[in-house]
CSV table of C-alpha atoms in Angstrom, one decimal:
chain,number,residue,atom,x,y,z
K,1,MET,CA,-9.2,14.5,9.3
K,2,PHE,CA,-8.1,17.0,6.6
K,3,ASN,CA,-5.8,14.4,5.0
K,4,GLY,CA,-8.8,12.0,4.9
K,5,ILE,CA,-10.9,14.6,3.0
K,6,LYS,CA,-8.0,15.3,0.6
K,7,ASN,CA,-7.6,11.6,0.0
K,8,SER,CA,-11.3,11.2,-0.7
K,9,ILE,CA,-11.3,14.1,-3.2
K,10,PHE,CA,-8.2,12.7,-4.9
K,11,ASN,CA,-9.7,9.2,-5.2
K,12,ASN,CA,-13.1,10.6,-6.5
K,13,ARG,CA,-11.3,12.7,-9.1
K,14,LEU,CA,-9.2,9.7,-10.2
K,15,LYS,CA,-12.2,7.4,-10.4
K,16,LYS,CA,-14.0,10.0,-12.6
K,17,GLN,CA,-11.0,10.2,-14.9
K,18,LEU,CA,-10.8,6.4,-15.1
K,19,GLU,CA,-14.5,6.1,-16.1
K,20,THR,CA,-13.7,7.4,-19.6
K,21,PHE,CA,-10.3,5.8,-19.8
K,22,SER,CA,-9.3,3.0,-22.2
K,23,ARG,CA,-6.1,1.5,-23.3
K,24,ASN,CA,-4.8,-1.6,-25.2
K,25,VAL,CA,-3.3,-4.2,-22.8
K,26,ALA,CA,-0.5,-6.2,-24.2
K,27,ASN,CA,2.5,-7.9,-22.8
K,28,LYS,CA,5.9,-8.2,-24.6
K,29,SER,CA,9.2,-9.8,-23.6
K,30,PHE,CA,12.0,-7.4,-22.7
K,31,ASP,CA,13.7,-8.1,-26.1
K,32,GLU,CA,10.5,-7.1,-28.0
K,33,LEU,CA,10.1,-3.8,-26.1
K,34,GLU,CA,10.7,-0.6,-28.0
K,35,THR,CA,9.5,2.1,-25.5
K,36,ILE,CA,9.6,2.1,-21.7
K,37,LEU,CA,8.1,4.6,-19.3
K,38,PHE,CA,9.9,4.5,-15.9
K,39,PHE,CA,8.8,6.0,-12.6
K,40,PHE,CA,11.6,6.1,-10.1
K,41,ASP,CA,12.7,7.4,-6.7
K,42,CYS,CA,15.3,10.1,-6.8
K,43,THR,CA,14.9,11.4,-3.2
K,44,SER,CA,18.5,10.6,-2.6
K,45,GLU,CA,21.7,10.6,-4.7
K,46,GLU,CA,22.2,6.9,-4.0
K,47,LYS,CA,18.7,6.0,-5.4
K,48,TYR,CA,19.2,8.3,-8.4
K,49,ARG,CA,22.5,6.6,-9.2
K,50,GLU,CA,20.9,3.2,-8.8
K,51,PHE,CA,18.3,4.3,-11.5
K,52,GLU,CA,21.0,5.6,-13.7
K,53,LYS,CA,22.5,2.1,-14.0
K,54,ILE,CA,19.1,0.8,-15.0
K,55,TYR,CA,18.6,3.6,-17.5
K,56,ASN,CA,22.1,3.0,-19.1
K,57,TYR,CA,21.4,-0.8,-19.3
K,58,CYS,CA,18.1,-0.2,-21.2
K,59,LYS,CA,19.7,2.4,-23.5
K,60,GLU,CA,22.5,-0.2,-24.4
K,61,GLN,CA,19.7,-2.6,-25.3
K,62,GLY,CA,18.3,0.0,-27.8
K,63,LYS,CA,15.2,0.9,-25.8
K,64,SER,CA,13.5,4.3,-26.1
K,65,ILE,CA,13.1,5.6,-22.5
K,66,ARG,CA,11.0,8.2,-20.8
K,67,ALA,CA,11.7,8.5,-17.0
K,68,ILE,CA,9.8,10.4,-14.3
K,69,GLY,CA,11.7,10.8,-11.0
K,70,PHE,CA,10.1,11.9,-7.7
K,71,THR,CA,12.3,14.2,-5.7
K,72,ASN,CA,10.0,15.6,-2.9
K,73,MET,CA,12.0,18.8,-3.2
K,74,LYS,CA,11.1,22.4,-4.2
K,75,GLN,CA,14.0,22.5,-6.6
K,76,GLN,CA,15.8,20.0,-8.7
K,77,ALA,CA,18.5,18.3,-6.7
K,78,HIS,CA,22.1,18.9,-7.8
K,79,TYR,CA,22.6,15.2,-8.6
K,80,CYS,CA,19.6,15.0,-11.0
K,81,THR,CA,21.2,15.3,-14.4
K,82,PRO,CA,19.0,17.3,-16.8
K,83,ARG,CA,18.2,15.0,-19.8
K,84,ILE,CA,15.7,15.4,-22.6
K,85,ASN,CA,13.7,12.3,-21.7
K,86,PHE,CA,13.7,12.8,-17.9
K,87,GLU,CA,11.2,14.7,-15.9
K,88,TYR,CA,11.5,15.4,-12.2
K,89,VAL,CA,8.4,15.8,-10.0
K,90,LEU,CA,9.0,18.7,-7.7
K,91,THR,CA,6.6,19.8,-4.9
K,92,SER,CA,5.5,22.6,-7.2
K,93,HIS,CA,4.3,20.0,-9.8
K,94,TYR,CA,1.2,18.9,-8.0
K,95,ASN,CA,-1.6,20.5,-6.0
K,96,SER,CA,-2.4,20.1,-2.4
K,97,MET,CA,-4.3,16.9,-3.0
K,98,GLY,CA,-1.5,15.3,-5.1
K,99,VAL,CA,-3.0,15.8,-8.5
K,100,PRO,CA,-0.1,16.5,-10.9
K,101,THR,CA,-0.1,19.9,-12.5
K,102,ALA,CA,3.2,20.0,-14.4
K,103,SER,CA,3.3,20.9,-18.0
K,104,PHE,CA,4.5,17.4,-19.2
K,105,VAL,CA,1.5,15.6,-17.7
K,106,ASP,CA,-1.0,15.7,-20.6
K,107,GLU,CA,1.6,14.6,-23.1
K,108,LEU,CA,2.9,11.8,-20.8
K,109,ILE,CA,-0.5,10.2,-20.2
K,110,LYS,CA,-1.6,10.4,-23.8
K,111,LYS,CA,1.4,8.6,-25.3
K,112,ASP,CA,1.4,4.8,-25.7
K,113,TYR,CA,4.5,3.0,-24.3
K,114,ASP,CA,5.1,-0.7,-24.6
K,115,VAL,CA,5.6,-0.9,-20.8
K,116,LEU,CA,5.4,1.2,-17.8
K,117,ILE,CA,7.7,0.1,-14.9
K,118,ASP,CA,7.2,1.7,-11.6
K,119,LEU,CA,10.4,1.4,-9.6
K,120,SER,CA,9.1,3.9,-6.9
K,121,HIS,CA,6.6,1.7,-5.2
K,122,CYS,CA,3.9,4.3,-6.0
K,123,MET,CA,5.6,6.6,-3.5
K,124,HIS,CA,3.4,9.7,-4.0
K,125,LYS,CA,-0.2,10.4,-5.1
K,126,SER,CA,1.0,12.3,-8.2
K,127,PHE,CA,2.7,9.0,-9.3
K,128,GLN,CA,-0.5,7.1,-8.5
K,129,TRP,CA,-2.4,9.5,-10.8
K,130,LEU,CA,0.0,9.3,-13.6
K,131,ILE,CA,0.4,5.5,-13.5
K,132,ALA,CA,-3.3,5.0,-13.4
K,133,LEU,CA,-4.0,7.2,-16.4
K,134,SER,CA,-1.0,6.2,-18.5
K,135,ARG,CA,-1.9,4.5,-21.7
K,136,SER,CA,1.0,2.1,-21.5
K,137,ASN,CA,0.2,-1.4,-22.9
K,138,CYS,CA,1.5,-3.1,-19.8
K,139,LYS,CA,2.0,-1.7,-16.3
K,140,VAL,CA,4.5,-3.3,-13.9
K,141,GLY,CA,5.0,-2.5,-10.2
K,142,ALA,CA,5.5,-3.7,-6.7
K,143,SER,CA,2.7,-5.7,-5.0
K,144,ASP,CA,3.5,-4.2,-1.6
K,145,ILE,CA,2.3,-0.8,-2.2
K,146,LYS,CA,-0.4,1.0,-0.1
K,147,CYS,CA,-2.2,2.7,-3.0
K,148,MET,CA,-4.8,1.3,-5.3
K,149,SER,CA,-3.0,-1.1,-7.6
K,150,PRO,CA,-3.0,0.1,-11.2
K,151,TYR,CA,-0.7,-2.6,-12.5
K,152,ASP,CA,-1.2,-5.5,-14.9
K,153,VAL,CA,1.8,-7.3,-13.4
K,154,THR,CA,2.8,-7.1,-9.8
K,155,ILE,CA,6.1,-8.1,-8.3
K,156,ASP,CA,6.7,-9.2,-4.7
K,157,THR,CA,9.3,-7.0,-3.2
K,158,VAL,CA,8.9,-7.8,0.5
K,159,ASN,CA,12.5,-9.1,0.9
K,160,ASP,CA,14.2,-6.6,-1.5
K,161,ARG,CA,12.6,-3.2,-2.1
K,162,SER,CA,15.5,-1.9,-4.4
K,163,GLN,CA,14.9,-0.5,-7.8
K,164,ARG,CA,17.5,-2.9,-9.2
K,165,TYR,CA,15.7,-6.0,-7.9
K,166,LEU,CA,12.3,-4.7,-9.2
K,167,MET,CA,13.9,-4.1,-12.6
K,168,GLN,CA,15.5,-7.6,-12.7
K,169,GLN,CA,12.1,-9.2,-11.9
K,170,ALA,CA,10.3,-7.0,-14.5
K,171,ILE,CA,12.8,-8.3,-17.2
K,172,ILE,CA,12.1,-11.8,-16.2
K,173,TYR,CA,8.3,-11.4,-16.4
């Protein structure tokens, strides 16, 4: 019951924020992209390493990247390499309802990115909040998520939920 109340409060706050929200929607091919905002799962070293390969590929293509990883931990994991353009969402970075409170939040949601790619399957309410309020021109994510879909382009990941597969499909579309 308490979780239901928290979810209701979270959803009402998000709806209120979205009432005054506006952004320019535009889709570009991967080659045309300059800036990418990634949300990724780094709850295990294996998932973090999988994302590192995606990150390195995009950097090799000359893309400017900002990455937000969800750890579900109190402290940054030993395998999460500190980088200037990486942020890690720790349990101390959101309140009891899931609303993000970290210092990077305001700057993140105000900046325009060519595309936002959610490789995390909207794994936490803090990500749902950030993705919904991001001013990114195009938002791409999995269609099999359980939260309200904030995406412009959804990708079916029923047969393969890996970050690698989702990224391959995002490049195609």
